[in-house]
mmCIF file of C-alpha atoms in Angstrom:
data_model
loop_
_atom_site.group_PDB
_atom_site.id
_atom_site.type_symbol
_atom_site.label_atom_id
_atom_site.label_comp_id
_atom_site.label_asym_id
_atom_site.label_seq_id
_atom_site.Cartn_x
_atom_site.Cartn_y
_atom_site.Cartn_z
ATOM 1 C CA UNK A 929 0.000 0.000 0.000
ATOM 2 C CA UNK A 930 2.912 2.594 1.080
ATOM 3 C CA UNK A 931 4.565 1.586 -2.401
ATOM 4 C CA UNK A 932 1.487 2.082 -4.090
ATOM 5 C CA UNK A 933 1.460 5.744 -2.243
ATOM 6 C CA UNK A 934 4.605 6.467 -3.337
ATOM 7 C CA UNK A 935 4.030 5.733 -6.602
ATOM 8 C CA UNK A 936 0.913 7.937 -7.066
ATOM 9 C CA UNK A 937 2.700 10.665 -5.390
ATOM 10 C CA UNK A 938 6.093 10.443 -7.587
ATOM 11 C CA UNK A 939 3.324 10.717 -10.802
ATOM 12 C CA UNK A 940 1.453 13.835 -9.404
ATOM 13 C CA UNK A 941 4.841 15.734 -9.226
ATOM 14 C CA UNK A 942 5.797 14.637 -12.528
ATOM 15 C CA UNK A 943 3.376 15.591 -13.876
ATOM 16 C CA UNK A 944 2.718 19.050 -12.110
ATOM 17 C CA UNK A 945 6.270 19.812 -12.875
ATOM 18 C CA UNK A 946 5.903 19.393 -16.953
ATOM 19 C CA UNK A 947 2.723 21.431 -16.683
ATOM 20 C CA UNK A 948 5.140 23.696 -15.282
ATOM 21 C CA UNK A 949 7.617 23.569 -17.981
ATOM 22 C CA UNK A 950 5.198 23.955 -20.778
ATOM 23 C CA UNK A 951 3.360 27.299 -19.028
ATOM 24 C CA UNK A 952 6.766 28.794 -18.611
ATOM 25 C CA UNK A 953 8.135 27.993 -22.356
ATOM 26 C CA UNK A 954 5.203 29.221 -23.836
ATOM 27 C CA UNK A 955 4.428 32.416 -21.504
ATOM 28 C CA UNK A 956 8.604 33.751 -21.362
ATOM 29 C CA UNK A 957 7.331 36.321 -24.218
ATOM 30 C CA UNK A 958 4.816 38.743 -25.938
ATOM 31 C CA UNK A 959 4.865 36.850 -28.774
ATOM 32 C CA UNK A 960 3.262 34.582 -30.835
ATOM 33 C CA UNK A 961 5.962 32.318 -32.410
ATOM 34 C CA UNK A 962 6.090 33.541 -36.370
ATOM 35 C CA UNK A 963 5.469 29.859 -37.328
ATOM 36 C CA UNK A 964 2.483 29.447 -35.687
ATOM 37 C CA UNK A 965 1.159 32.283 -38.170
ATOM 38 C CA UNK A 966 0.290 30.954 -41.938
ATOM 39 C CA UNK A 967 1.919 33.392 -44.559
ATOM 40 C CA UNK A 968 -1.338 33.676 -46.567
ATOM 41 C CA UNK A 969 -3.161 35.280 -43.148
ATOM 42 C CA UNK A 970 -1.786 38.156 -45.562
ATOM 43 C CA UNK A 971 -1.043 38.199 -48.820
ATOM 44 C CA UNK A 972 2.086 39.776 -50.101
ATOM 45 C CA UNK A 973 3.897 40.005 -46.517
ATOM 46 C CA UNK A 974 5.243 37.578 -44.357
ATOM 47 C CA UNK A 975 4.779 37.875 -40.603
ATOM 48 C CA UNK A 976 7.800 39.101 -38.458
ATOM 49 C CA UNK A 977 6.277 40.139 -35.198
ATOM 50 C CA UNK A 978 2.655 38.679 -33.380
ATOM 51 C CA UNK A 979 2.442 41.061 -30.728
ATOM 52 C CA UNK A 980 -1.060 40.435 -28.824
ATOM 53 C CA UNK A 981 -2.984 42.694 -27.187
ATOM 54 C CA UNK A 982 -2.880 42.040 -23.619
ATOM 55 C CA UNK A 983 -0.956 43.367 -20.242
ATOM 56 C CA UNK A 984 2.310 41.269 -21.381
ATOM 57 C CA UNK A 985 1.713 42.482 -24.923
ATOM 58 C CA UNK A 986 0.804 46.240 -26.307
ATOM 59 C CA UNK A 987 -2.758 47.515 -25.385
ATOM 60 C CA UNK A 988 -4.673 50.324 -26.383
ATOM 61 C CA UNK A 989 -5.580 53.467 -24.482
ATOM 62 C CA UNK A 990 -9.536 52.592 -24.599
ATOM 63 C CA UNK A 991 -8.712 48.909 -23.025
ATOM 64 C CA UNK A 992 -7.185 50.285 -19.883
ATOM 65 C CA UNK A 993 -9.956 52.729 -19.261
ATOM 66 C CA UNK A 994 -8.904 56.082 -20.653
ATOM 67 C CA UNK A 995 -9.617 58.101 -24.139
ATOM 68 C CA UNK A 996 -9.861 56.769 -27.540
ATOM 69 C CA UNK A 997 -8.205 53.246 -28.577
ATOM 70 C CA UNK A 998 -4.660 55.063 -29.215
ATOM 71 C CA UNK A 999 -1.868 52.341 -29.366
ATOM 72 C CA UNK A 1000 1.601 52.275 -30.982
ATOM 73 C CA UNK A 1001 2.811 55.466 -32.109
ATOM 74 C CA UNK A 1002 5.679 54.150 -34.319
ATOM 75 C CA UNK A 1003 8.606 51.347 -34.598
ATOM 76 C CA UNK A 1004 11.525 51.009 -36.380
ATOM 77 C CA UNK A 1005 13.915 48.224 -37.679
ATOM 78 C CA UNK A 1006 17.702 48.162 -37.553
ATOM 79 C CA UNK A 1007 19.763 45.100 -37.918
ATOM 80 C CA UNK A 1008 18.252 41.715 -36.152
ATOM 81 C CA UNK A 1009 15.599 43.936 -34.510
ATOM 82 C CA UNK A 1010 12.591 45.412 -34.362
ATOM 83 C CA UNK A 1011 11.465 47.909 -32.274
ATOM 84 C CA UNK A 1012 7.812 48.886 -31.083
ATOM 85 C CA UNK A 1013 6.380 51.697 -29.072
ATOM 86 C CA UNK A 1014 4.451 50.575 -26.433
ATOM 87 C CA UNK A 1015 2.732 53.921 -25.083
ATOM 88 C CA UNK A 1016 -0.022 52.854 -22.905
ATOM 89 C CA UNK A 1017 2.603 50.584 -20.591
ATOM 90 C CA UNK A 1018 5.670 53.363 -21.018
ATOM 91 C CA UNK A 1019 8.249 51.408 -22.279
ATOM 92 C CA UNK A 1020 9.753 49.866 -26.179
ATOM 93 C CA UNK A 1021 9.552 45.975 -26.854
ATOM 94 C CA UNK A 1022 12.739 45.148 -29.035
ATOM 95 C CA UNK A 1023 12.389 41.856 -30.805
ATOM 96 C CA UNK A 1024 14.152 39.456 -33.068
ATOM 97 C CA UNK A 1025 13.707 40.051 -36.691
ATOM 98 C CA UNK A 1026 15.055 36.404 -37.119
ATOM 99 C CA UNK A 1027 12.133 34.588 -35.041
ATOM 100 C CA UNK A 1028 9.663 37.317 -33.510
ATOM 101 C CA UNK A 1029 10.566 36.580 -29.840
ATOM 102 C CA UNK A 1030 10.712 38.854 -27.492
ATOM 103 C CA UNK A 1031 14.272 40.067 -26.619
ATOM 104 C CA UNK A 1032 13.886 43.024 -23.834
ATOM 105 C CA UNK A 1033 11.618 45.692 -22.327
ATOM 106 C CA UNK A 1034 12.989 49.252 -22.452
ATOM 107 C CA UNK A 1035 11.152 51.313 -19.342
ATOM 108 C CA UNK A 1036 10.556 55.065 -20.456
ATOM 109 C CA UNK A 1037 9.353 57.649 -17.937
ATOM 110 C CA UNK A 1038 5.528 57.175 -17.397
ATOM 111 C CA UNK A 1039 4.721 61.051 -17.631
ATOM 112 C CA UNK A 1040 5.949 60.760 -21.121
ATOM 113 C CA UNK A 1041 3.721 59.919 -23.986
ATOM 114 C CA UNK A 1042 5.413 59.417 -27.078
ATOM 115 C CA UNK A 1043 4.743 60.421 -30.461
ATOM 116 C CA UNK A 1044 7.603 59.897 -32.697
ATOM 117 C CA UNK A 1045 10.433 56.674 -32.551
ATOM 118 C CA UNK A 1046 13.346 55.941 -34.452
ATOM 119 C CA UNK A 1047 16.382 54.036 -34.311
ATOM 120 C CA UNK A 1048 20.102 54.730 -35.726
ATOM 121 C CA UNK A 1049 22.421 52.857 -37.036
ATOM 122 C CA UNK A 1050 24.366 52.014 -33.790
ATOM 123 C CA UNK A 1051 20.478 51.110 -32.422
ATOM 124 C CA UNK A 1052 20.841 54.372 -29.749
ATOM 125 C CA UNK A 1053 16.983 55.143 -29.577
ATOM 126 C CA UNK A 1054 15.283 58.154 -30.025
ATOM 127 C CA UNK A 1055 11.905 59.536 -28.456
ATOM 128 C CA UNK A 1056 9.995 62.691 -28.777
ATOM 129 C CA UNK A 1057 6.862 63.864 -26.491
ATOM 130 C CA UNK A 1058 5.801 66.653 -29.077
ATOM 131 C CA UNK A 1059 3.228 67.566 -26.254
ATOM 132 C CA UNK A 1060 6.032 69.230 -24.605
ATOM 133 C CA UNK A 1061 9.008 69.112 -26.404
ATOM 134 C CA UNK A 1062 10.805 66.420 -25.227
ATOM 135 C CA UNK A 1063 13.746 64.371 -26.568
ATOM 136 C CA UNK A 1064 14.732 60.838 -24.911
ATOM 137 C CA UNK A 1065 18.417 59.255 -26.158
ATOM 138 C CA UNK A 1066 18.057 55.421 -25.039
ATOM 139 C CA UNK A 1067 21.641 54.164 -25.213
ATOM 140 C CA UNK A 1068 23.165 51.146 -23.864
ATOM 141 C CA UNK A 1069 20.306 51.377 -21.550
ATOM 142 C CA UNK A 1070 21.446 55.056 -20.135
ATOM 143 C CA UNK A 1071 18.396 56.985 -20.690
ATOM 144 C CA UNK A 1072 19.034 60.999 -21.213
ATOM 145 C CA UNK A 1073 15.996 63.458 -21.299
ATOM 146 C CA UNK A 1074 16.088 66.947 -22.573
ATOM 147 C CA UNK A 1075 12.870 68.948 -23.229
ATOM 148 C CA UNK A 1076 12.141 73.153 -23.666
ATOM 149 C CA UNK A 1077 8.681 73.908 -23.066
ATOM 150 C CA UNK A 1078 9.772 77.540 -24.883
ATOM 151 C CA UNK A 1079 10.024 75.833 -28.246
ATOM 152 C CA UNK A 1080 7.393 75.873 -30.896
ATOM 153 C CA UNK A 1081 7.399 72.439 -33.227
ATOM 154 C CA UNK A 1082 4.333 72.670 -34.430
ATOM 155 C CA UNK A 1083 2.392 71.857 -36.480
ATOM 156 C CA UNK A 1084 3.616 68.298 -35.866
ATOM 157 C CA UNK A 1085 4.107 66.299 -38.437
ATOM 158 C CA UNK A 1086 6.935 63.099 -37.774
ATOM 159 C CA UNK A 1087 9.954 62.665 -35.905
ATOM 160 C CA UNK A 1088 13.105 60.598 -37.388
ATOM 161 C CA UNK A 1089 16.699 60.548 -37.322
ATOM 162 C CA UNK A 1090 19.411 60.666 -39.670
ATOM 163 C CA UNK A 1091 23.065 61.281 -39.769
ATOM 164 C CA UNK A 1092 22.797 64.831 -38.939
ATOM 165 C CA UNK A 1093 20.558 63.583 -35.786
ATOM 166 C CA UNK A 1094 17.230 63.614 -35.124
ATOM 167 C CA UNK A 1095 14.526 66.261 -36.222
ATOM 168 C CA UNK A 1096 11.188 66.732 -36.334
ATOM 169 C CA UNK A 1097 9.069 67.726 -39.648
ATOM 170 C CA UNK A 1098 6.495 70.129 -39.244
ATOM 171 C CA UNK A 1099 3.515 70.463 -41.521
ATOM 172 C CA UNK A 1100 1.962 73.458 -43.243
ATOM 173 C CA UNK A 1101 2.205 75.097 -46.713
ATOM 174 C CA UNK A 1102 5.955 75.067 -46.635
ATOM 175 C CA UNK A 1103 6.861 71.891 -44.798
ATOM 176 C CA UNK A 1104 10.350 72.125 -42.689
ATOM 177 C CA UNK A 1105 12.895 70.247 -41.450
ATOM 178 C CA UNK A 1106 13.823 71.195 -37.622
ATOM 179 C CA UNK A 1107 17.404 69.243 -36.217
ATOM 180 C CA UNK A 1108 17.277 68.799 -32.418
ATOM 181 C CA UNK A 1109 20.552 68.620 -30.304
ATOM 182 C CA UNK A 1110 20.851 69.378 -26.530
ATOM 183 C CA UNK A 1111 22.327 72.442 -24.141
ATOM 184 C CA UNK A 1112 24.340 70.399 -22.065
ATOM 185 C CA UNK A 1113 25.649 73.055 -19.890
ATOM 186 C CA UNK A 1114 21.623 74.502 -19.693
ATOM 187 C CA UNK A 1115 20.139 70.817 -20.146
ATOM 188 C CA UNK A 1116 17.857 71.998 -22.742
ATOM 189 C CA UNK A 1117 16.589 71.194 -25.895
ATOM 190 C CA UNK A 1118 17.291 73.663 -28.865
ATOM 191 C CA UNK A 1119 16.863 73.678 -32.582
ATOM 192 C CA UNK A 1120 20.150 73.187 -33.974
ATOM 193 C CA UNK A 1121 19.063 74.035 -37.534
ATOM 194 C CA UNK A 1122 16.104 74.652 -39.352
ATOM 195 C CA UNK A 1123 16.024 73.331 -43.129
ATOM 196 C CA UNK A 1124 13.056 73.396 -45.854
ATOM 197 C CA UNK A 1125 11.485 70.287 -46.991
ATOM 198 C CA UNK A 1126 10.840 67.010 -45.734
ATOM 199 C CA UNK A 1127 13.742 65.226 -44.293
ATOM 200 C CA UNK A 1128 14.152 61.233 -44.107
ATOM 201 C CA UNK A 1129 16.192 58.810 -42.353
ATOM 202 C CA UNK A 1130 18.474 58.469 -45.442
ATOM 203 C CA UNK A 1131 19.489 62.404 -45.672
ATOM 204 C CA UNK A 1132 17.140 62.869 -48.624
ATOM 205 C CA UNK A 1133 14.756 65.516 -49.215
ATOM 206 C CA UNK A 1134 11.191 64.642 -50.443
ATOM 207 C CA UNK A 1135 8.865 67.113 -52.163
ATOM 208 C CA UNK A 1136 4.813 66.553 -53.114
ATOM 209 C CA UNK A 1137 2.472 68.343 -55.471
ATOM 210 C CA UNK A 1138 -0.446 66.421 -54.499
ATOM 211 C CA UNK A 1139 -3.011 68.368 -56.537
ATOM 212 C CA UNK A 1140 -1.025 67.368 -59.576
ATOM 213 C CA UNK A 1141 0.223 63.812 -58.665
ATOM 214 C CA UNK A 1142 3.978 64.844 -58.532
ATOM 215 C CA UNK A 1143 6.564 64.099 -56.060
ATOM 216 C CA UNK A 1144 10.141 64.589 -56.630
ATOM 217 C CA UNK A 1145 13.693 63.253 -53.945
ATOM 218 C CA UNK A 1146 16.445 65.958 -53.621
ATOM 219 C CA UNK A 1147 16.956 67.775 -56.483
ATOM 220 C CA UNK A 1148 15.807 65.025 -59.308
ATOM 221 C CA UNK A 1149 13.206 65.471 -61.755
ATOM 222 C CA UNK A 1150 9.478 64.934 -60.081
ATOM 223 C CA UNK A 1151 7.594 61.837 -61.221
ATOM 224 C CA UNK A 1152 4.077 62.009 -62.285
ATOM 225 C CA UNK A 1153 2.120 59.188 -60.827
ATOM 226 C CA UNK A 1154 -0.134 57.666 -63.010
ATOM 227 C CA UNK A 1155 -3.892 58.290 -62.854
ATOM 228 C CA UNK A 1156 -5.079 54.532 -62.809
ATOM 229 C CA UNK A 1157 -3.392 54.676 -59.575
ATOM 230 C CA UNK A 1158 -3.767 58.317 -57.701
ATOM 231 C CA UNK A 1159 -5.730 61.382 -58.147
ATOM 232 C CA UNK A 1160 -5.728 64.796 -56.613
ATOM 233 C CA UNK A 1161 -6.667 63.998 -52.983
ATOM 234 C CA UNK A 1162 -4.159 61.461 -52.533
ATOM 235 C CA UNK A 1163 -1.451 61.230 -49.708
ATOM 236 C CA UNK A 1164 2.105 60.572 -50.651
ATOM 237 C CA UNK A 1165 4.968 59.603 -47.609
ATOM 238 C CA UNK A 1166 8.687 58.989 -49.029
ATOM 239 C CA UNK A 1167 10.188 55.829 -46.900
ATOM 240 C CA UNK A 1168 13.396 55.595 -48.630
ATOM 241 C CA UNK A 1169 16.062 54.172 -51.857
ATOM 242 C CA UNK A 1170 17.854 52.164 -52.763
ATOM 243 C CA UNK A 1171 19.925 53.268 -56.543
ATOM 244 C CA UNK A 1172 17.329 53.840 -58.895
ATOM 245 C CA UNK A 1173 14.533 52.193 -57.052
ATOM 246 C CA UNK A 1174 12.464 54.414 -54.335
ATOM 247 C CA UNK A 1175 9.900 53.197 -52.195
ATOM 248 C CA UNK A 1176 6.432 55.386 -51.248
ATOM 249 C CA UNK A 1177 3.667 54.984 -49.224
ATOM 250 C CA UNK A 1178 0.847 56.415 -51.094
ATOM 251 C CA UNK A 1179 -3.017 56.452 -49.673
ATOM 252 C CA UNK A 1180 -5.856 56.473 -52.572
ATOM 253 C CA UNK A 1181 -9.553 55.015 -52.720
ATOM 254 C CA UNK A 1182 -8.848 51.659 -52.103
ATOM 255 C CA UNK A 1183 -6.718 51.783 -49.147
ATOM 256 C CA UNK A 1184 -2.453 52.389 -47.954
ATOM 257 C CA UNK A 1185 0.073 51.004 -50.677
ATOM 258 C CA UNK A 1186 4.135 50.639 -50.892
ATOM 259 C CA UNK A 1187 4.856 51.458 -54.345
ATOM 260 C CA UNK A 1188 8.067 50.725 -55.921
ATOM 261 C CA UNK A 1189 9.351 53.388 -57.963
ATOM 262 C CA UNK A 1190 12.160 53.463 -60.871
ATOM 263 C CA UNK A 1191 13.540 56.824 -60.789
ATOM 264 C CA UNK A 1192 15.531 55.692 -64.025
ATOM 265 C CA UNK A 1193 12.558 54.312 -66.275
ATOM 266 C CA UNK A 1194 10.017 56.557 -64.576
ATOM 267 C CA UNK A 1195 7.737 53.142 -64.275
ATOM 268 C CA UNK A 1196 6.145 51.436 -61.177
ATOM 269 C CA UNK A 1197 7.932 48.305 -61.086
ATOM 270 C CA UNK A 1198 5.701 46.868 -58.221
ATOM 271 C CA UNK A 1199 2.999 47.524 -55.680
ATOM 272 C CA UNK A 1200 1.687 46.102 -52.767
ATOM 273 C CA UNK A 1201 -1.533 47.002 -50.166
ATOM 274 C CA UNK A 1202 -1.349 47.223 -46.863
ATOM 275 C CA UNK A 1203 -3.622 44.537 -45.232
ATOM 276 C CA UNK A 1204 -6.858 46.838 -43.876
ATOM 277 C CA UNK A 1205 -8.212 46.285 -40.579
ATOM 278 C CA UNK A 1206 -6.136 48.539 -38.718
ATOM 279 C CA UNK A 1207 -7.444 48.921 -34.806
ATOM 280 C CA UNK A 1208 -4.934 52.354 -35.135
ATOM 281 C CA UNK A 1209 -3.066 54.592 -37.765
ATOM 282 C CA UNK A 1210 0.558 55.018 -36.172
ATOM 283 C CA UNK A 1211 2.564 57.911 -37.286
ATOM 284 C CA UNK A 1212 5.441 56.102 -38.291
ATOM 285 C CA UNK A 1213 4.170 52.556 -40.246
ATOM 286 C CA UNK A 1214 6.513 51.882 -43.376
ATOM 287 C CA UNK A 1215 10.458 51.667 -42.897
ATOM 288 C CA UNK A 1216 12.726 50.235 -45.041
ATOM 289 C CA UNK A 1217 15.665 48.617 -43.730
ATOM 290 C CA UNK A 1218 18.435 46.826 -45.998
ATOM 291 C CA UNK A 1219 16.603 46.259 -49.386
ATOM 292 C CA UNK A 1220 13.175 45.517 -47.427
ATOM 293 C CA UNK A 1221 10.027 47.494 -46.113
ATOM 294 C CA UNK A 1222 8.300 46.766 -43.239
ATOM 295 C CA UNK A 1223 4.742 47.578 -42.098
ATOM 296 C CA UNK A 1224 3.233 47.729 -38.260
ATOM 297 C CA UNK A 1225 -0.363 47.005 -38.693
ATOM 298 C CA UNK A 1226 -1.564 46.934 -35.354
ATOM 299 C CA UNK A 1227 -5.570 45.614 -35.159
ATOM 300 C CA UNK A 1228 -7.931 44.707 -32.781
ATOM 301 C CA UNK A 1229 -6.709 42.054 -30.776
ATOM 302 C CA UNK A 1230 -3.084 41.772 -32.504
ATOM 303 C CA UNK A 1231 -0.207 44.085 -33.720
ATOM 304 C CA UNK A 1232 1.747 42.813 -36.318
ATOM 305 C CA UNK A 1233 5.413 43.811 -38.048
ATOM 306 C CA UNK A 1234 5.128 42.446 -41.466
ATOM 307 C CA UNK A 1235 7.786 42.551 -44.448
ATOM 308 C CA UNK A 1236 7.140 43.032 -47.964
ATOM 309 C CA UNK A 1237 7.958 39.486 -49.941
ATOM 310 C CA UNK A 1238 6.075 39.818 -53.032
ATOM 311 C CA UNK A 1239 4.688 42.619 -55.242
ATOM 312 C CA UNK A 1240 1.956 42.809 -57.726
ATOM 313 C CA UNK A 1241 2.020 43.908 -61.170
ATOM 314 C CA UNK A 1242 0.453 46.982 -62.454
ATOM 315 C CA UNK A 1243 -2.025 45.100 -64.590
ATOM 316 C CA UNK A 1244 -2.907 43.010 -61.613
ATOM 317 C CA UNK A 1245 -3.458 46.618 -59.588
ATOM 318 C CA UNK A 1246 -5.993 47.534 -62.497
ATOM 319 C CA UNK A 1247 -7.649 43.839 -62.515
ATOM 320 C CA UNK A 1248 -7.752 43.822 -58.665
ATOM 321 C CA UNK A 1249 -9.641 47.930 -58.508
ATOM 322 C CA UNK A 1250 -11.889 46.477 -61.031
ATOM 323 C CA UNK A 1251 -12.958 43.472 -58.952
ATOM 324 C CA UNK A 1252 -13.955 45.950 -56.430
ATOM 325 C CA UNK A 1253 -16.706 47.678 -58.976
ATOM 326 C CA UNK A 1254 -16.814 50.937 -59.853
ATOM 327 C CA UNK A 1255 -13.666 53.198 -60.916
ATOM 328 C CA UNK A 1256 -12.621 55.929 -58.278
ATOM 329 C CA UNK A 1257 -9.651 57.504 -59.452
#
């Protein structure tokens, strides 16, 4: 009877201690292994990031209680990492670009609310509050504020960095570029220089005529977009180059797309749509990093960092807004 005891108890610890194992190995991140997603959940991007929405994940500011569903502001993409804004919990999730898990949580100050992320090349982070004018360095895990309430950058428009720094764009008729850098003796933050035009994280300068379906880089001839694709009340973001080929974000009738440009040929060589069913519209949703562009699409119950693998064809564009009924642009 005692051996039968033992027995029974030696089984109950075994098996309370692999029930143990598995919770642990499948709770240790935020996120959803990459394989357990199918590639055709969306078609033309592959899954790098399943961030769900939950305490451990990213949540929005309606969940916990408090204004509109606002969520992730921005993320970026340097390297073997991605990085996402995480307002509502005050901190950046870095992940692997190689597998999706969850690497480390960066703590911000929780008076801060963030609207504008970015990353450089040595993967020092950047954050700016544009409610008060604040710039956060991230490096190494040192964390450096510097803010001037005295400063006007507005109207805000996106925050980036780039070899001369970071900066912040500000909308209006004439857009402008303002560089930020810090008073160390004062501990403020100043405008180091003020530039015309829209700045990017590659040192270029983008220029749009909406109204006449134009947008030029630097000093280069502008490219007319054809009207299949665009019309007058269309939005145009520049996310970067490589040689010939550039890479927008343009917003028409039938949703967000990354176009492919040839500067060369002046043709679209490829297109792609962002998947709809966004939860929130982040400032900062497009990067391109190495020869690829990435998208945060963050929805109702996930967020998701997907990368461009294949494009469609301009006649398969046409083919697809025709399946959809009537003609718009």
């Amino acid at each position: 009877m005692k051996n039968h005891k033992k027995i029974l108890s030696f089984l109950i610890t075994l098996t309370l201690m692999i029930v143990s194992i598995f919770y642990f190995s499948t709770h240790k991140t935020a996120a959803i292994s990459v394989s357990a997603v199918q590639k055709t959940d969306f078609p033309n991007f592959k899954t790098i990031v399943n961030i769900p929405v939950s305490v451990d994940g990213i949540e929005y500011t309606g969940i916990i209680g408090y204004g509109s569903h606002e969520g992730p502001n921005a993320f970026d993409v340097k390297g073997d990492k991605v990085y996402v804004l995480d307002n509502v919990h005050h901190r950046v999730l870095v992940y692997s670009k190689e597998n999706g898990n969850l690497i480390r949580r960066i703590n911000i100050p929780n008076e801060q609310w963030i609207h504008g992320m970015a990353v450089d090349k040595e993967g020092k982070i950047y954050l700016f509050n544009a409610g008060t004018n604040t710039l956060i360095t991230i490096n190494n895990g040192v964390v450096d504020i510097s803010t001037n309430k005295e400063l006007r950058l507005e109207p805000f428009y996106k925050f980036d960095v780039n070899d001369n720094g970071p900066f912040v764009v500000l909308s209006g008729d004439k857009m402008k570029t303002c560089f930020l850098a810090k008073d160390i003796n004062k501990n403020k933050l100043y405008v180091a220089e003020e530039r015309e035009g829209v700045f990017s994280s590659d040192g270029s300068v983008s220029k749009v005529n909406a109204s006449a379906c134009k947008a030029s880089i630097d000093t280069g001839d502008a490219f007319e977009f054809p009207r299949w694709f665009v019309n007058e009340n269309c939005a145009y973001e520049y996310i970067g180059r490589r040689g010939f080929i550039q890479f927008w974000k343009i917003t028409n009738d039938y949703g967000e797309w990354i176009v492919k440009l040839n500067s060369k040929t002046q043709n679209i060589e490829g297109l792609v749509k962002i998947p709809d069913g966004k939860y929130y519209f982040p400032i900062r949703d497009a990067v391109l990093e190495g020869n690829d562009v990435f998208v945060l699409v963050p929805c109702e119950k996930n967020v998701y960092v997907l990368e461009v693998d294949s494009w469609m064809t301009n006649d398969q564009y046409i083919k697809y807004k025709e399946s959809l009924g009537s003609e718009k642009t």
